[in-house]
Tab-separated table of N, CA and C in Angstrom:
chain	number	residue	atom	x	y	z
A	4	MET	N	0.808	-1.172	0.000
A	4	MET	CA	0.000	0.000	0.000
A	4	MET	C	0.870	1.262	0.000
A	5	GLN	N	1.903	1.158	0.742
A	5	GLN	CA	2.764	2.307	0.757
A	5	GLN	C	3.412	2.529	-0.590
A	6	MET	N	3.712	1.518	-1.252
A	6	MET	CA	4.279	1.632	-2.572
A	6	MET	C	3.277	2.268	-3.506
A	7	ASN	N	2.036	1.961	-3.311
A	7	ASN	CA	0.974	2.552	-4.120
A	7	ASN	C	0.911	4.063	-3.907
A	8	LYS	N	1.050	4.501	-2.677
A	8	LYS	CA	1.002	5.937	-2.390
A	8	LYS	C	2.204	6.638	-3.038
A	9	VAL	N	3.344	5.997	-2.952
A	9	VAL	CA	4.539	6.576	-3.548
A	9	VAL	C	4.364	6.639	-5.051
A	10	MET	N	3.826	5.578	-5.627
A	10	MET	CA	3.622	5.542	-7.068
A	10	MET	C	2.606	6.585	-7.508
A	11	LYS	N	1.544	6.772	-6.761
A	11	LYS	CA	0.544	7.784	-7.103
A	11	LYS	C	1.160	9.185	-7.006
A	12	SER	N	1.940	9.397	-5.989
A	12	SER	CA	2.585	10.708	-5.838
A	12	SER	C	3.537	10.962	-6.997
A	13	PHE	N	4.260	9.889	-7.366
A	13	PHE	CA	5.184	10.027	-8.483
A	13	PHE	C	4.443	10.313	-9.780
A	14	ILE	N	3.348	9.662	-10.012
A	14	ILE	CA	2.558	9.861	-11.233
A	14	ILE	C	1.974	11.270	-11.256
A	15	ILE	N	1.580	11.792	-10.132
A	15	ILE	CA	1.031	13.158	-10.083
A	15	ILE	C	2.163	14.179	-10.243
A	16	ALA	N	3.310	13.933	-9.653
A	16	ALA	CA	4.410	14.894	-9.686
A	16	ALA	C	5.093	14.937	-11.047
A	17	LEU	N	5.101	13.797	-11.762
A	17	LEU	CA	5.791	13.747	-13.041
A	17	LEU	C	5.248	14.751	-14.056
A	18	PRO	N	3.939	14.866	-14.268
A	18	PRO	CA	3.461	15.875	-15.232
A	18	PRO	C	3.734	17.314	-14.759
A	19	VAL	N	3.670	17.530	-13.459
A	19	VAL	CA	3.927	18.876	-12.944
A	19	VAL	C	5.379	19.248	-13.214
A	20	VAL	N	6.300	18.337	-12.925
A	20	VAL	CA	7.716	18.593	-13.171
A	20	VAL	C	7.965	18.760	-14.665
A	21	THR	N	7.318	17.961	-15.471
A	21	THR	CA	7.479	18.060	-16.921
A	21	THR	C	6.979	19.404	-17.425
A	22	MET	N	5.875	19.856	-16.912
A	22	MET	CA	5.327	21.157	-17.330
A	22	MET	C	6.272	22.291	-16.916
A	23	MET	N	6.845	22.159	-15.749
A	23	MET	CA	7.766	23.197	-15.304
A	23	MET	C	9.031	23.204	-16.170
A	24	ALA	N	9.460	22.043	-16.575
A	24	ALA	CA	10.647	21.960	-17.412
A	24	ALA	C	10.376	22.524	-18.797
A	25	CYS	N	9.174	22.450	-19.247
A	25	CYS	CA	8.833	22.949	-20.575
A	25	CYS	C	8.545	24.441	-20.592
A	26	SER	N	8.397	25.036	-19.426
A	26	SER	CA	8.098	26.466	-19.434
A	26	SER	C	9.293	27.207	-20.011
A	27	SER	N	8.999	28.250	-20.778
A	27	SER	CA	10.072	28.967	-21.474
A	27	SER	C	10.520	30.167	-20.652
A	28	GLY	N	11.808	30.568	-20.853
A	28	GLY	CA	12.359	31.751	-20.214
A	28	GLY	C	12.006	32.961	-21.073
A	29	PRO	N	12.721	34.039	-20.870
A	29	PRO	CA	12.454	35.230	-21.674
A	29	PRO	C	12.762	34.953	-23.147
A	30	SER	N	11.971	35.557	-23.998
A	30	SER	CA	12.154	35.346	-25.436
A	30	SER	C	13.397	36.101	-25.918
A	31	GLU	N	13.837	35.769	-27.115
A	31	GLU	CA	14.996	36.445	-27.710
A	31	GLU	C	14.729	37.936	-27.857
A	32	GLU	N	13.499	38.275	-28.188
A	32	GLU	CA	13.148	39.692	-28.338
A	32	GLU	C	13.287	40.425	-27.006
A	33	GLU	N	12.822	39.775	-25.940
A	33	GLU	CA	12.933	40.389	-24.625
A	33	GLU	C	14.400	40.532	-24.212
A	34	LEU	N	15.199	39.492	-24.479
A	34	LEU	CA	16.622	39.556	-24.153
A	34	LEU	C	17.327	40.639	-24.971
A	35	ALA	N	16.990	40.743	-26.253
A	35	ALA	CA	17.599	41.763	-27.109
A	35	ALA	C	17.205	43.158	-26.632
A	36	ALA	N	15.940	43.318	-26.246
A	36	ALA	CA	15.478	44.615	-25.751
A	36	ALA	C	16.211	44.986	-24.457
A	37	GLU	N	16.409	44.011	-23.585
A	37	GLU	CA	17.115	44.270	-22.329
A	37	GLU	C	18.580	44.630	-22.595
A	38	ARG	N	19.228	43.897	-23.505
A	38	ARG	CA	20.619	44.221	-23.851
A	38	ARG	C	20.705	45.618	-24.461
A	39	ASN	N	19.753	45.962	-25.308
A	39	ASN	CA	19.726	47.285	-25.936
A	39	ASN	C	19.554	48.373	-24.878
A	40	ARG	N	18.663	48.141	-23.930
A	40	ARG	CA	18.436	49.109	-22.863
A	40	ARG	C	19.710	49.301	-22.031
A	41	ILE	N	20.374	48.213	-21.707
A	41	ILE	CA	21.612	48.296	-20.922
A	41	ILE	C	22.694	49.025	-21.710
A	42	ALA	N	22.804	48.727	-23.000
A	42	ALA	CA	23.806	49.396	-23.842
A	42	ALA	C	23.532	50.893	-23.925
A	43	GLN	N	22.262	51.257	-24.061
A	43	GLN	CA	21.906	52.682	-24.113
A	43	GLN	C	22.226	53.369	-22.789
A	44	GLN	N	21.949	52.691	-21.707
A	44	GLN	CA	22.230	53.256	-20.388
A	44	GLN	C	23.735	53.450	-20.203
A	45	GLN	N	24.529	52.468	-20.608
A	45	GLN	CA	25.984	52.596	-20.498
A	45	GLN	C	26.503	53.715	-21.391
A	46	ALA	N	25.951	53.822	-22.604
A	46	ALA	CA	26.376	54.890	-23.512
A	46	ALA	C	26.043	56.257	-22.924
A	47	ALA	N	24.871	56.372	-22.313
A	47	ALA	CA	24.480	57.646	-21.703
A	47	ALA	C	25.405	57.984	-20.529
A	48	GLU	N	25.758	56.989	-19.734
A	48	GLU	CA	26.670	57.218	-18.612
A	48	GLU	C	28.059	57.622	-19.107
A	49	GLU	N	28.536	56.959	-20.163
A	49	GLU	CA	29.840	57.314	-20.732
A	49	GLU	C	29.818	58.728	-21.297
A	50	GLN	N	28.727	59.083	-21.973
A	50	GLN	CA	28.590	60.432	-22.539
A	50	GLN	C	28.593	61.474	-21.421
A	51	ALA	N	27.864	61.188	-20.347
A	51	ALA	CA	27.822	62.127	-19.225
A	51	ALA	C	29.207	62.267	-18.585
A	52	ALA	N	29.920	61.160	-18.458
A	52	ALA	CA	31.263	61.216	-17.883
A	52	ALA	C	32.203	62.008	-18.788
A	53	GLN	N	32.079	61.799	-20.095
A	53	GLN	CA	32.926	62.527	-21.043
A	53	GLN	C	32.617	64.026	-21.000
A	54	GLU	N	31.349	64.384	-20.950
A	54	GLU	CA	30.969	65.796	-20.878
A	54	GLU	C	31.473	66.434	-19.579
A	55	ALA	N	31.390	65.686	-18.490
A	55	ALA	CA	31.885	66.207	-17.213
A	55	ALA	C	33.395	66.428	-17.275
A	56	GLU	N	34.114	65.508	-17.904
A	56	GLU	CA	35.564	65.652	-18.041
A	56	GLU	C	35.906	66.853	-18.917
A	57	GLU	N	35.177	67.026	-20.020
A	57	GLU	CA	35.412	68.177	-20.897
A	57	GLU	C	35.143	69.487	-20.161
A	58	ALA	N	34.081	69.526	-19.379
A	58	ALA	CA	33.763	70.734	-18.613
A	58	ALA	C	34.859	71.024	-17.586
A	59	ARG	N	35.383	69.981	-16.951
A	59	ARG	CA	36.452	70.155	-15.974
A	59	ARG	C	37.715	70.692	-16.647
A	60	VAL	N	38.039	70.144	-17.818
A	60	VAL	CA	39.235	70.591	-18.544
A	60	VAL	C	39.079	72.048	-18.970
A	61	LYS	N	37.890	72.404	-19.465
A	61	LYS	CA	37.647	73.795	-19.870
A	61	LYS	C	37.746	74.735	-18.677
A	62	ALA	N	37.185	74.327	-17.544
A	62	ALA	CA	37.240	75.169	-16.345
A	62	ALA	C	38.684	75.367	-15.885
A	63	GLU	N	39.481	74.310	-15.967
A	63	GLU	CA	40.892	74.443	-15.588
A	63	GLU	C	41.627	75.373	-16.544
A	64	ALA	N	41.311	75.276	-17.840
A	64	ALA	CA	41.964	76.144	-18.827
A	64	ALA	C	41.603	77.607	-18.574
A	65	VAL	N	40.334	77.852	-18.281
A	65	VAL	CA	39.900	79.223	-17.989
A	65	VAL	C	40.593	79.728	-16.727
A	66	LYS	N	40.695	78.870	-15.729
A	66	LYS	CA	41.349	79.268	-14.474
A	66	LYS	C	42.822	79.589	-14.709
A	67	ARG	N	43.506	78.744	-15.504
A	67	ARG	CA	44.915	79.019	-15.810
A	67	ARG	C	45.063	80.326	-16.574
A	68	GLN	N	44.154	80.578	-17.517
A	68	GLN	CA	44.204	81.819	-18.298
A	68	GLN	C	44.001	83.025	-17.384
A	69	GLN	N	43.047	82.932	-16.485
A	69	GLN	CA	42.789	84.035	-15.561
A	69	GLN	C	43.987	84.268	-14.637
A	70	MET	N	44.601	83.190	-14.195
A	70	MET	CA	45.771	83.333	-13.328
A	70	MET	C	46.927	83.979	-14.090
A	71	ALA	N	47.105	83.590	-15.345
A	71	ALA	CA	48.175	84.184	-16.157
A	71	ALA	C	47.917	85.669	-16.373
A	72	GLU	N	46.664	86.015	-16.663
A	72	GLU	CA	46.322	87.430	-16.849
A	72	GLU	C	46.541	88.218	-15.563
A	73	GLU	N	46.191	87.623	-14.441
A	73	GLU	CA	46.383	88.299	-13.155
A	73	GLU	C	47.871	88.503	-12.870
A	74	MET	N	48.681	87.516	-13.208
A	74	MET	CA	50.128	87.654	-12.995
A	74	MET	C	50.698	88.766	-13.867
A	75	VAL	N	50.214	88.865	-15.110
A	75	VAL	CA	50.679	89.934	-16.001
A	75	VAL	C	50.277	91.288	-15.434
A	76	LYS	N	49.053	91.380	-14.925
A	76	LYS	CA	48.601	92.645	-14.331
A	76	LYS	C	49.463	93.026	-13.126
A	77	GLN	N	49.756	92.055	-12.282
A	77	GLN	CA	50.578	92.337	-11.105
A	77	GLN	C	51.990	92.753	-11.505
A	78	GLU	N	52.543	92.071	-12.499
A	78	GLU	CA	53.887	92.419	-12.958
A	78	GLU	C	53.899	93.810	-13.577
A	79	LEU	N	52.863	94.123	-14.343
A	79	LEU	CA	52.766	95.448	-14.951
A	79	LEU	C	52.627	96.519	-13.877
A	80	GLN	N	51.830	96.245	-12.859
A	80	GLN	CA	51.663	97.195	-11.760
A	80	GLN	C	52.997	97.438	-11.061
A	81	ALA	N	53.767	96.384	-10.847
A	81	ALA	CA	55.075	96.537	-10.202
A	81	ALA	C	56.007	97.371	-11.077
A	82	LEU	N	55.943	97.161	-12.388
A	82	LEU	CA	56.796	97.937	-13.291
A	82	LEU	C	56.374	99.404	-13.346
A	83	GLN	N	55.088	99.654	-13.202
A	83	GLN	CA	54.614	101.037	-13.237
A	83	GLN	C	55.098	101.819	-12.018
A	84	ASN	N	55.409	101.115	-10.958
A	84	ASN	CA	55.966	101.787	-9.784
A	84	ASN	C	57.415	102.203	-10.012
A	85	GLU	N	58.068	101.569	-10.968
A	85	GLU	CA	59.458	101.894	-11.302
A	85	GLU	C	59.518	102.333	-12.762
A	86	GLN	N	58.980	103.471	-13.053
A	86	GLN	CA	58.912	103.861	-14.454
A	86	GLN	C	59.731	105.099	-14.807
A	87	THR	N	60.330	105.736	-13.855
A	87	THR	CA	61.105	106.939	-14.147
A	87	THR	C	62.579	106.579	-14.277
A	88	VAL	N	63.176	107.034	-15.371
A	88	VAL	CA	64.591	106.788	-15.648
A	88	VAL	C	65.237	108.138	-15.922
A	89	TYR	N	66.364	108.384	-15.299
A	89	TYR	CA	67.050	109.666	-15.471
A	89	TYR	C	68.332	109.501	-16.288
A	90	PHE	N	68.639	110.557	-17.009
A	90	PHE	CA	69.895	110.621	-17.764
A	90	PHE	C	70.965	111.248	-16.882
A	91	ASP	N	72.207	111.012	-17.258
A	91	ASP	CA	73.315	111.689	-16.576
A	91	ASP	C	73.204	113.185	-16.817
A	92	PHE	N	73.732	113.947	-15.888
A	92	PHE	CA	73.665	115.401	-16.011
A	92	PHE	C	74.462	115.855	-17.225
A	93	ASP	N	73.778	116.627	-18.053
A	93	ASP	CA	74.376	117.228	-19.233
A	93	ASP	C	74.887	116.168	-20.219
A	94	ARG	N	74.222	114.996	-20.224
A	94	ARG	CA	74.614	113.896	-21.110
A	94	ARG	C	73.363	113.257	-21.716
A	95	SER	N	73.583	112.478	-22.773
A	95	SER	CA	72.482	111.719	-23.368
A	95	SER	C	72.541	110.254	-22.938
A	96	ASN	N	73.372	109.934	-21.975
A	96	ASN	CA	73.512	108.571	-21.461
A	96	ASN	C	72.597	108.376	-20.257
A	97	ILE	N	72.020	107.173	-20.179
A	97	ILE	CA	71.179	106.834	-19.027
A	97	ILE	C	72.087	106.484	-17.863
A	98	LYS	N	71.696	106.926	-16.676
A	98	LYS	CA	72.483	106.618	-15.477
A	98	LYS	C	72.513	105.102	-15.272
A	99	SER	N	73.643	104.597	-14.862
A	99	SER	CA	73.803	103.147	-14.674
A	99	SER	C	72.897	102.609	-13.565
A	100	ASP	N	72.462	103.462	-12.666
A	100	ASP	CA	71.545	103.039	-11.599
A	100	ASP	C	70.221	102.537	-12.164
A	101	PHE	N	69.869	102.973	-13.365
A	101	PHE	CA	68.560	102.651	-13.936
A	101	PHE	C	68.615	101.484	-14.927
A	102	PHE	N	69.774	100.886	-15.134
A	102	PHE	CA	69.876	99.732	-16.031
A	102	PHE	C	68.998	98.564	-15.571
A	103	PRO	N	68.975	98.226	-14.266
A	103	PRO	CA	68.089	97.132	-13.833
A	103	PRO	C	66.615	97.429	-14.108
A	104	VAL	N	66.214	98.679	-13.956
A	104	VAL	CA	64.818	99.056	-14.237
A	104	VAL	C	64.516	98.827	-15.708
A	105	LEU	N	65.418	99.269	-16.571
A	105	LEU	CA	65.215	99.074	-18.008
A	105	LEU	C	65.223	97.590	-18.371
A	106	ASP	N	66.070	96.812	-17.711
A	106	ASP	CA	66.108	95.369	-17.964
A	106	ASP	C	64.782	94.707	-17.597
A	107	LYS	N	64.205	95.093	-16.465
A	107	LYS	CA	62.908	94.540	-16.056
A	107	LYS	C	61.827	94.880	-17.074
A	108	HIS	N	61.813	96.119	-17.530
A	108	HIS	CA	60.823	96.527	-18.527
A	108	HIS	C	61.043	95.760	-19.833
A	109	ALA	N	62.291	95.578	-20.225
A	109	ALA	CA	62.595	94.847	-21.459
A	109	ALA	C	62.139	93.394	-21.353
A	110	GLU	N	62.390	92.754	-20.220
A	110	GLU	CA	61.954	91.369	-20.015
A	110	GLU	C	60.436	91.260	-20.110
A	111	PHE	N	59.745	92.200	-19.499
A	111	PHE	CA	58.285	92.190	-19.542
A	111	PHE	C	57.789	92.332	-20.977
A	112	LEU	N	58.379	93.246	-21.723
A	112	LEU	CA	57.944	93.467	-23.104
A	112	LEU	C	58.271	92.270	-23.997
A	113	ILE	N	59.351	91.582	-23.722
A	113	ILE	CA	59.682	90.382	-24.494
A	113	ILE	C	58.667	89.278	-24.209
A	114	LYS	N	58.281	89.116	-22.935
A	114	LYS	CA	57.309	88.085	-22.565
A	114	LYS	C	55.896	88.437	-23.021
A	115	ASN	N	55.603	89.712	-23.191
A	115	ASN	CA	54.261	90.177	-23.553
A	115	ASN	C	54.359	91.088	-24.773
A	116	PRO	N	54.559	90.503	-25.954
A	116	PRO	CA	54.794	91.329	-27.145
A	116	PRO	C	53.584	92.169	-27.559
A	117	GLY	N	52.403	91.843	-27.095
A	117	GLY	CA	51.220	92.619	-27.459
A	117	GLY	C	51.027	93.867	-26.623
A	118	THR	N	51.845	94.048	-25.632
A	118	THR	CA	51.719	95.195	-24.736
A	118	THR	C	52.284	96.441	-25.406
A	119	LYS	N	51.543	97.522	-25.286
A	119	LYS	CA	51.991	98.791	-25.865
A	119	LYS	C	52.581	99.667	-24.771
A	120	VAL	N	53.579	100.432	-25.158
A	120	VAL	CA	54.296	101.277	-24.205
A	120	VAL	C	54.283	102.707	-24.714
A	121	VAL	N	54.110	103.641	-23.788
A	121	VAL	CA	54.209	105.066	-24.113
A	121	VAL	C	55.468	105.588	-23.430
A	122	ILE	N	56.350	106.161	-24.220
A	122	ILE	CA	57.582	106.730	-23.675
A	122	ILE	C	57.450	108.241	-23.721
A	123	GLU	N	57.584	108.855	-22.566
A	123	GLU	CA	57.468	110.305	-22.468
A	123	GLU	C	58.789	110.867	-21.965
A	124	GLY	N	59.140	112.014	-22.481
A	124	GLY	CA	60.357	112.671	-22.031
A	124	GLY	C	60.025	113.989	-21.365
A	125	HIS	N	60.811	114.339	-20.407
A	125	HIS	CA	60.611	115.598	-19.697
A	125	HIS	C	61.936	116.371	-19.683
A	126	THR	N	61.819	117.660	-19.657
A	126	THR	CA	63.024	118.496	-19.586
A	126	THR	C	63.079	119.192	-18.242
A	127	ASP	N	64.200	119.717	-17.976
A	127	ASP	CA	64.406	120.452	-16.738
A	127	ASP	C	63.884	121.870	-16.946
A	128	SER	N	63.023	122.300	-16.086
A	128	SER	CA	62.431	123.637	-16.245
A	128	SER	C	63.431	124.750	-15.949
A	129	ARG	N	64.575	124.406	-15.433
A	129	ARG	CA	65.553	125.438	-15.089
A	129	ARG	C	66.383	125.900	-16.292
A	130	GLY	N	66.465	125.077	-17.333
A	130	GLY	CA	67.293	125.449	-18.481
A	130	GLY	C	66.527	126.285	-19.485
A	131	THR	N	67.254	126.845	-20.431
A	131	THR	CA	66.617	127.633	-21.494
A	131	THR	C	65.995	126.682	-22.502
A	132	PRO	N	65.026	127.145	-23.291
A	132	PRO	CA	64.411	126.276	-24.296
A	132	PRO	C	65.433	125.723	-25.287
A	133	GLU	N	66.430	126.515	-25.653
A	133	GLU	CA	67.428	126.033	-26.596
A	133	GLU	C	68.245	124.897	-25.987
A	134	TYR	N	68.549	125.014	-24.727
A	134	TYR	CA	69.347	123.994	-24.053
A	134	TYR	C	68.551	122.700	-23.891
A	135	ASN	N	67.294	122.851	-23.526
A	135	ASN	CA	66.455	121.685	-23.276
A	135	ASN	C	66.035	121.059	-24.580
């Protein structure tokens, strides 16, 4: 009798197991759609990462440019504090004390060729117009 119960259980379980084995998984279309969705998501993430990197590089370039411009402004301001050069008395030679000042101005102009300079001359008000 016990064998009969086991056999009946086996006969009932066999079609159920067979039906479960025959059930199908996701179709090829569903798998292809899922792969496509994942690929699109990865492409969007890569695009966002690339755009973020480009924005970071541009921001760094702008920052470097601004820092360079600020350094030029500071250097120019320092040079403007040392802008008077005197000649030797009764001579057309520049005093040797002012050679370093002229060298600094020359270095600045070499590094910044687009910079324009105004050179002004002054005379001594004590001399006659013919002398000056």
